[in-house]
CSV table of N, CA and C in Angstrom, one decimal:
chain,number,residue,atom,x,y,z
A,1,UNK,N,0.9,-1.1,0.1
A,1,UNK,CA,0.2,0.3,0.2
A,1,UNK,C,0.8,1.1,0.1
A,2,UNK,N,1.0,2.5,-0.5
A,2,UNK,CA,0.5,3.4,-0.9
A,2,UNK,C,0.5,4.7,-0.4
A,3,UNK,N,1.0,5.8,0.9
A,3,UNK,CA,0.0,6.1,0.9
A,3,UNK,C,0.9,7.9,0.8
A,4,UNK,N,0.7,8.4,0.3
A,4,UNK,CA,1.2,10.5,0.1
A,4,UNK,C,-0.1,11.0,0.1
A,5,UNK,N,1.1,11.5,1.5
A,5,UNK,CA,0.8,13.0,2.5
A,5,UNK,C,1.7,14.1,2.4
A,6,UNK,N,1.5,15.3,2.7
A,6,UNK,CA,1.6,16.4,2.7
A,6,UNK,C,1.4,17.0,4.0
A,7,UNK,N,2.9,17.1,4.7
A,7,UNK,CA,2.2,17.4,5.9
A,7,UNK,C,2.8,19.0,5.7
A,8,UNK,N,1.5,20.0,6.8
A,8,UNK,CA,1.9,21.0,7.3
A,8,UNK,C,2.5,21.1,8.3
A,9,UNK,N,3.0,20.6,9.5
A,9,UNK,CA,4.3,20.6,10.7
A,9,UNK,C,3.3,20.2,12.2
A,10,UNK,N,1.8,18.7,11.4
A,10,UNK,CA,1.4,18.1,12.6
A,10,UNK,C,1.4,17.2,12.4
A,11,UNK,N,1.9,16.5,11.6
A,11,UNK,CA,2.8,15.2,11.5
A,11,UNK,C,1.7,14.0,10.6
A,12,UNK,N,2.6,12.5,9.9
A,12,UNK,CA,1.1,11.6,9.6
A,12,UNK,C,0.2,10.6,10.1
A,13,UNK,N,0.3,11.3,11.4
A,13,UNK,CA,-0.1,10.5,12.0
A,13,UNK,C,-1.4,9.3,11.6
A,14,UNK,N,-2.3,10.8,11.9
A,14,UNK,CA,-4.3,10.8,11.3
A,14,UNK,C,-3.8,10.2,10.3
A,15,UNK,N,-3.5,10.4,8.7
A,15,UNK,CA,-3.6,10.2,7.3
A,15,UNK,C,-2.9,9.1,7.3
A,16,UNK,N,-2.2,8.6,7.8
A,16,UNK,CA,-1.8,6.7,8.1
A,16,UNK,C,-3.2,6.2,8.6
A,17,UNK,N,-3.7,6.6,9.6
A,17,UNK,CA,-4.8,6.0,10.1
A,17,UNK,C,-6.2,5.7,9.2
A,18,UNK,N,-6.5,7.1,8.7
A,18,UNK,CA,-7.4,7.1,7.7
A,18,UNK,C,-7.3,6.1,6.2
A,19,UNK,N,-6.3,5.8,6.2
A,19,UNK,CA,-6.0,5.2,4.9
A,19,UNK,C,-6.0,3.6,5.0
A,20,UNK,N,-5.7,3.2,6.7
A,20,UNK,CA,-5.6,1.5,7.1
A,20,UNK,C,-6.9,1.4,7.5
A,21,UNK,N,-8.2,2.2,7.9
A,21,UNK,CA,-9.1,2.7,8.2
A,21,UNK,C,-9.6,1.6,9.9
A,22,UNK,N,-8.1,2.0,10.9
A,22,UNK,CA,-8.2,2.9,11.9
A,22,UNK,C,-9.3,2.9,12.6
A,23,UNK,N,-9.1,2.3,13.6
A,23,UNK,CA,-10.6,2.5,15.0
A,23,UNK,C,-8.7,4.3,16.0
A,24,UNK,N,-9.8,5.3,15.8
A,24,UNK,CA,-9.3,6.1,16.1
A,24,UNK,C,-10.3,6.6,17.9
A,25,UNK,N,-9.6,6.1,19.0
A,25,UNK,CA,-10.4,6.8,20.0
A,25,UNK,C,-9.6,7.5,21.1
A,26,UNK,N,-10.4,8.8,20.9
A,26,UNK,CA,-8.6,9.5,21.8
A,26,UNK,C,-7.6,10.0,21.7
A,27,UNK,N,-7.1,10.0,22.0
A,27,UNK,CA,-6.1,9.9,21.7
A,27,UNK,C,-4.5,8.8,21.2
A,28,UNK,N,-5.6,7.6,21.0
A,28,UNK,CA,-5.2,6.0,20.2
A,28,UNK,C,-5.7,5.7,18.9
A,29,UNK,N,-4.8,5.7,18.1
A,29,UNK,CA,-5.0,4.7,17.1
A,29,UNK,C,-4.5,3.1,16.9
A,30,UNK,N,-6.2,2.4,17.2
A,30,UNK,CA,-6.2,1.0,16.9
A,30,UNK,C,-5.7,0.9,15.7
A,31,UNK,N,-4.3,0.0,15.0
A,31,UNK,CA,-5.0,-1.0,13.8
A,31,UNK,C,-5.2,-2.2,14.0
A,32,UNK,N,-6.4,-1.9,13.2
A,32,UNK,CA,-7.3,-3.4,12.7
A,32,UNK,C,-7.0,-4.0,12.7
A,33,UNK,N,-7.8,-4.9,12.7
A,33,UNK,CA,-7.0,-6.7,13.2
A,33,UNK,C,-6.6,-7.2,11.4
A,34,UNK,N,-7.5,-6.6,10.4
A,34,UNK,CA,-7.4,-7.2,9.0
A,34,UNK,C,-5.6,-6.7,8.3
A,35,UNK,N,-5.6,-5.7,9.2
A,35,UNK,CA,-3.9,-5.1,9.0
A,35,UNK,C,-3.1,-5.4,9.2
A,36,UNK,N,-2.9,-5.9,10.9
A,36,UNK,CA,-1.6,-5.9,12.2
A,36,UNK,C,-2.7,-6.0,13.3
A,37,UNK,N,-1.9,-5.1,13.8
A,37,UNK,CA,-2.2,-5.4,15.1
A,37,UNK,C,-1.4,-4.2,16.1
A,38,UNK,N,-1.9,-3.4,17.8
A,38,UNK,CA,-1.3,-2.8,17.9
A,38,UNK,C,-1.6,-1.2,17.5
A,39,UNK,N,-1.1,-0.5,18.3
A,39,UNK,CA,-1.5,1.1,18.8
A,39,UNK,C,-0.2,2.6,18.1
A,40,UNK,N,-0.7,3.5,18.2
A,40,UNK,CA,-0.1,4.3,17.4
A,40,UNK,C,-0.8,5.6,18.7
A,41,UNK,N,-0.1,6.2,19.2
A,41,UNK,CA,-0.5,7.7,20.8
A,41,UNK,C,0.5,8.5,20.5
A,42,UNK,N,-0.3,9.9,20.9
A,42,UNK,CA,0.5,10.8,20.6
A,42,UNK,C,-0.1,11.9,21.5
A,43,UNK,N,1.4,13.5,21.6
A,43,UNK,CA,0.5,13.8,22.9
A,43,UNK,C,1.6,15.2,22.3
A,44,UNK,N,1.2,15.8,22.8
A,44,UNK,CA,1.4,17.6,21.5
A,44,UNK,C,1.2,18.6,23.5
A,45,UNK,N,2.4,19.7,23.6
A,45,UNK,CA,2.2,20.5,24.2
A,45,UNK,C,2.6,21.7,23.5
A,46,UNK,N,1.2,22.3,23.1
A,46,UNK,CA,1.6,23.9,21.7
A,46,UNK,C,2.1,23.2,20.5
A,47,UNK,N,2.7,24.1,19.9
A,47,UNK,CA,3.3,23.5,19.2
A,47,UNK,C,4.4,23.8,19.3
A,48,UNK,N,5.5,23.6,20.3
A,48,UNK,CA,7.0,23.9,20.7
A,48,UNK,C,7.3,22.2,21.3
A,49,UNK,N,6.2,21.6,21.4
A,49,UNK,CA,6.6,20.1,21.4
A,49,UNK,C,6.3,19.3,21.5
A,50,UNK,N,6.2,18.1,20.3
A,50,UNK,CA,5.4,17.3,20.1
A,50,UNK,C,5.7,15.4,20.1
A,51,UNK,N,4.6,14.2,20.1
A,51,UNK,CA,5.4,13.4,21.0
A,51,UNK,C,4.9,11.7,20.1
A,52,UNK,N,5.2,11.2,18.9
A,52,UNK,CA,4.5,10.0,18.8
A,52,UNK,C,4.6,8.6,19.3
A,53,UNK,N,3.6,7.9,19.7
A,53,UNK,CA,4.4,6.4,20.7
A,53,UNK,C,4.2,5.3,19.5
A,54,UNK,N,4.9,4.6,18.5
A,54,UNK,CA,4.1,3.5,17.4
A,54,UNK,C,4.9,2.2,18.2
A,55,UNK,N,4.0,1.7,18.4
A,55,UNK,CA,4.1,0.1,19.2
A,55,UNK,C,3.1,-0.4,17.9
A,56,UNK,N,3.3,-1.4,16.7
A,56,UNK,CA,2.4,-2.3,16.1
A,56,UNK,C,3.2,-3.0,15.1
A,57,UNK,N,2.1,-3.7,14.3
A,57,UNK,CA,3.1,-4.0,13.1
A,57,UNK,C,1.8,-4.2,12.3
A,58,UNK,N,2.8,-4.7,10.9
A,58,UNK,CA,1.4,-4.5,9.6
A,58,UNK,C,0.9,-5.9,9.0
A,59,UNK,N,0.2,-6.9,8.4
A,59,UNK,CA,0.5,-7.1,7.6
A,59,UNK,C,1.0,-7.4,6.1
A,60,UNK,N,0.9,-5.8,6.0
A,60,UNK,CA,1.3,-5.6,4.2
A,60,UNK,C,2.7,-4.7,4.2
A,61,UNK,N,3.0,-4.1,3.3
A,61,UNK,CA,4.1,-2.9,3.0
A,61,UNK,C,3.4,-2.3,3.0
A,62,UNK,N,3.7,-1.0,3.5
A,62,UNK,CA,3.4,-0.2,3.6
A,62,UNK,C,4.5,1.1,3.5
A,63,UNK,N,4.2,1.6,2.4
A,63,UNK,CA,4.8,3.0,2.5
A,63,UNK,C,4.6,4.1,2.3
A,64,UNK,N,4.6,4.8,2.6
A,64,UNK,CA,4.3,6.7,3.2
A,64,UNK,C,5.6,7.9,2.5
A,65,UNK,N,4.5,8.4,1.8
A,65,UNK,CA,5.4,9.5,0.6
A,65,UNK,C,5.0,10.3,1.7
A,66,UNK,N,6.3,11.5,2.3
A,66,UNK,CA,6.0,12.5,2.7
A,66,UNK,C,6.2,13.5,1.8
A,67,UNK,N,5.0,14.4,2.0
A,67,UNK,CA,6.0,15.8,2.0
A,67,UNK,C,5.9,17.2,2.9
A,68,UNK,N,6.9,17.4,3.3
A,68,UNK,CA,7.1,18.7,4.1
A,68,UNK,C,6.5,19.8,3.6
A,69,UNK,N,5.3,20.9,4.0
A,69,UNK,CA,5.1,22.1,3.2
A,69,UNK,C,4.7,23.0,4.9
A,70,UNK,N,6.4,23.5,6.0
A,70,UNK,CA,6.4,24.4,7.5
A,70,UNK,C,6.0,25.1,6.8
A,71,UNK,N,5.5,25.8,8.2
A,71,UNK,CA,4.9,27.6,7.7
A,71,UNK,C,6.0,28.1,7.5
A,72,UNK,N,6.1,29.2,7.7
A,72,UNK,CA,7.4,30.1,7.4
A,72,UNK,C,8.4,30.9,8.5
A,73,UNK,N,9.6,29.9,9.0
A,73,UNK,CA,9.8,30.0,10.1
A,73,UNK,C,10.0,28.8,11.1
A,74,UNK,N,9.0,28.1,10.6
A,74,UNK,CA,9.2,26.8,11.7
A,74,UNK,C,10.4,25.5,11.4
A,75,UNK,N,10.9,25.2,12.6
A,75,UNK,CA,12.3,24.4,12.2
A,75,UNK,C,12.2,23.7,13.8
A,76,UNK,N,12.2,22.2,13.3
A,76,UNK,CA,11.6,21.7,13.9
A,76,UNK,C,12.7,20.7,14.1
A,77,UNK,N,13.2,19.9,15.5
A,77,UNK,CA,14.2,18.8,15.4
A,77,UNK,C,13.7,18.3,15.5
A,78,UNK,N,14.0,16.7,15.0
A,78,UNK,CA,13.3,15.6,16.0
A,78,UNK,C,14.3,14.4,15.8
A,79,UNK,N,13.5,14.0,16.9
A,79,UNK,CA,14.2,12.3,17.8
A,79,UNK,C,13.6,11.0,17.6
A,80,UNK,N,14.6,10.6,16.8
A,80,UNK,CA,13.3,9.4,16.9
A,80,UNK,C,14.6,8.1,17.3
A,81,UNK,N,13.8,7.0,18.4
A,81,UNK,CA,14.5,6.3,18.8
A,81,UNK,C,13.2,4.9,18.7
A,82,UNK,N,14.2,3.9,17.5
A,82,UNK,CA,13.9,2.9,17.8
A,82,UNK,C,13.8,1.8,17.8
A,83,UNK,N,13.6,0.7,17.9
A,83,UNK,CA,13.3,-0.7,18.0
A,83,UNK,C,13.1,-0.9,19.4
A,84,UNK,N,12.8,0.2,20.6
A,84,UNK,CA,12.5,0.4,22.0
A,84,UNK,C,11.6,-0.5,22.5
A,85,UNK,N,10.3,-1.0,22.0
A,85,UNK,CA,9.3,-1.7,23.0
A,85,UNK,C,9.6,-3.8,22.4
A,86,UNK,N,8.9,-4.3,23.9
A,86,UNK,CA,8.9,-5.5,23.2
A,86,UNK,C,8.2,-6.2,22.9
A,87,UNK,N,8.8,-7.1,21.5
A,87,UNK,CA,8.2,-7.9,20.9
A,87,UNK,C,6.2,-7.7,21.2
A,88,UNK,N,5.9,-7.3,20.1
A,88,UNK,CA,4.0,-8.1,20.0
A,88,UNK,C,4.0,-9.2,19.3
A,89,UNK,N,4.6,-9.8,19.6
A,89,UNK,CA,4.1,-11.4,19.0
A,89,UNK,C,4.6,-12.6,20.1
A,90,UNK,N,3.2,-12.6,19.4
A,90,UNK,CA,2.2,-14.3,20.6
A,90,UNK,C,3.1,-15.4,19.8
A,91,UNK,N,3.0,-16.5,20.5
A,91,UNK,CA,3.6,-17.7,20.5
A,91,UNK,C,3.0,-18.1,18.9
A,92,UNK,N,4.5,-19.1,18.3
A,92,UNK,CA,3.7,-19.4,16.7
A,92,UNK,C,4.0,-18.2,15.9
A,93,UNK,N,4.1,-16.9,16.2
A,93,UNK,CA,3.8,-15.7,14.8
A,93,UNK,C,5.3,-15.5,14.8
A,94,UNK,N,5.7,-15.7,13.3
A,94,UNK,CA,6.7,-14.7,12.7
A,94,UNK,C,6.7,-13.6,13.1
A,95,UNK,N,7.3,-12.4,13.4
A,95,UNK,CA,7.2,-11.0,13.1
A,95,UNK,C,8.9,-10.8,13.8
A,96,UNK,N,9.1,-9.8,12.7
A,96,UNK,CA,10.7,-10.2,12.9
A,96,UNK,C,10.7,-8.4,13.9
A,97,UNK,N,11.8,-8.1,14.9
A,97,UNK,CA,11.6,-6.3,15.5
A,97,UNK,C,12.0,-6.0,14.6
A,98,UNK,N,11.8,-4.0,15.5
A,98,UNK,CA,12.3,-3.9,14.2
A,98,UNK,C,14.0,-3.2,14.8
A,99,UNK,N,14.8,-2.8,14.2
A,99,UNK,CA,16.0,-3.0,14.2
A,99,UNK,C,16.4,-1.6,15.1
A,100,UNK,N,17.2,-1.3,15.9
A,100,UNK,CA,17.1,-0.5,17.5
A,100,UNK,C,18.4,1.0,16.6
A,101,UNK,N,17.9,2.0,16.4
A,101,UNK,CA,18.7,3.4,15.8
A,101,UNK,C,18.0,4.0,16.9
A,102,UNK,N,18.8,5.3,16.9
A,102,UNK,CA,18.1,6.6,16.4
A,102,UNK,C,18.7,7.6,15.4
A,103,UNK,N,18.0,8.4,15.4
A,103,UNK,CA,17.7,9.4,14.1
A,103,UNK,C,17.4,10.7,14.7
A,104,UNK,N,18.4,11.8,14.2
A,104,UNK,CA,18.1,13.4,14.9
A,104,UNK,C,18.2,14.5,13.6
A,105,UNK,N,16.7,14.6,12.7
A,105,UNK,CA,17.4,15.2,11.5
A,105,UNK,C,15.9,17.3,12.3
A,106,UNK,N,15.8,18.1,10.7
A,106,UNK,CA,15.1,18.3,10.9
A,106,UNK,C,13.7,17.9,10.2
A,107,UNK,N,12.9,18.9,10.8
A,107,UNK,CA,11.7,17.9,10.3
A,107,UNK,C,10.8,18.6,9.2
A,108,UNK,N,12.4,19.1,8.7
A,108,UNK,CA,11.6,20.0,7.0
A,108,UNK,C,12.4,18.8,6.0
A,109,UNK,N,13.0,17.3,6.4
A,109,UNK,CA,13.2,16.6,5.4
A,109,UNK,C,11.4,16.1,4.6
A,110,UNK,N,12.2,16.1,3.4
A,110,UNK,CA,10.8,14.6,3.1
A,110,UNK,C,11.4,14.2,2.7
A,111,UNK,N,10.8,12.8,2.9
A,111,UNK,CA,10.7,11.2,3.3
A,111,UNK,C,10.1,10.2,2.0
A,112,UNK,N,10.7,9.0,2.2
A,112,UNK,CA,9.7,7.4,2.3
A,112,UNK,C,9.3,6.8,3.0
A,113,UNK,N,8.8,6.4,3.7
A,113,UNK,CA,8.9,5.9,4.9
A,113,UNK,C,8.4,4.1,4.6
A,114,UNK,N,9.4,3.3,4.9
A,114,UNK,CA,9.0,2.1,4.8
A,114,UNK,C,8.8,1.2,5.5
A,115,UNK,N,7.6,0.4,6.1
A,115,UNK,CA,7.0,-0.1,6.4
A,115,UNK,C,6.2,-1.3,6.0
A,116,UNK,N,7.4,-2.4,6.7
A,116,UNK,CA,7.3,-4.1,6.0
A,116,UNK,C,6.9,-4.2,7.0
A,117,UNK,N,5.4,-5.8,6.0
A,117,UNK,CA,5.0,-6.8,6.9
A,117,UNK,C,5.7,-7.3,7.6
A,118,UNK,N,4.9,-7.4,8.3
A,118,UNK,CA,5.9,-8.4,10.1
A,118,UNK,C,6.5,-8.3,10.5
A,119,UNK,N,6.9,-7.2,10.4
A,119,UNK,CA,7.3,-5.9,11.3
A,119,UNK,C,7.1,-5.3,12.8
A,120,UNK,N,7.4,-5.3,14.0
A,120,UNK,CA,7.1,-4.8,14.8
A,120,UNK,C,7.7,-3.4,14.6
A,121,UNK,N,7.4,-2.1,15.1
A,121,UNK,CA,7.6,-1.1,15.1
A,121,UNK,C,7.2,-0.3,16.4
A,122,UNK,N,8.1,-0.4,17.2
A,122,UNK,CA,7.9,0.2,18.7
A,122,UNK,C,9.1,1.7,18.5
A,123,UNK,N,8.7,2.7,18.6
A,123,UNK,CA,9.4,3.4,18.3
A,123,UNK,C,8.8,4.8,19.5
A,124,UNK,N,9.7,5.7,20.1
A,124,UNK,CA,9.3,7.1,20.2
A,124,UNK,C,9.9,8.3,19.3
A,125,UNK,N,8.7,8.8,19.1
A,125,UNK,CA,9.4,10.2,17.9
A,125,UNK,C,9.6,11.2,18.7
A,126,UNK,N,10.5,12.7,19.2
A,126,UNK,CA,10.0,13.6,19.3
A,126,UNK,C,10.5,14.6,18.3
A,127,UNK,N,9.9,15.8,18.5
A,127,UNK,CA,9.6,17.1,17.9
A,127,UNK,C,9.7,17.7,18.4
A,128,UNK,N,10.7,18.9,18.2
A,128,UNK,CA,10.8,20.0,19.2
A,128,UNK,C,11.8,21.2,18.1
A,129,UNK,N,10.5,22.3,18.8
A,129,UNK,CA,10.7,23.6,18.2
A,129,UNK,C,11.8,24.1,18.5
A,130,UNK,N,12.3,24.7,17.3
A,130,UNK,CA,14.3,25.4,17.9
A,130,UNK,C,13.9,27.3,18.5
C-alpha cells in the first residue's frame, strides 16, 4: 500500500490511520486486525513539543511518501528512537523486530517511510521547535 501525505507541521499519524481504516479512540489509533495489531498514540504540548509512540505491526508493506510544507519560520528538530519496545509477537507468529536505532534530523526533510509487513515497530518520535 502506498500513501502520499503532505505534512504541514502536524505529522502523518491521522492520514496513515485513515488510509488503513484504523479505529481512533481519543489519543489512540488502533490498528485493525485485518491490517495487523497494536497502536499509535501522540501527545502535544502546543507547537513547541510533540511526541508520537508507535507499537504495532502490519500484515502488508506500507510506504508513506511524505512531503513537508512547514509554516514560514517553523524549524523543528526530530528525535526518533526505534526498536525500543518488547515484541508484540505471540507464540507461533513470525514477526521480525524493528532494528534499534536513533535518528536526529530537521523536520523539514521530505521522505519516504517504508514499513515492511510482519515487522514490529516500537518507537518514540519527539519533535521540538527550535
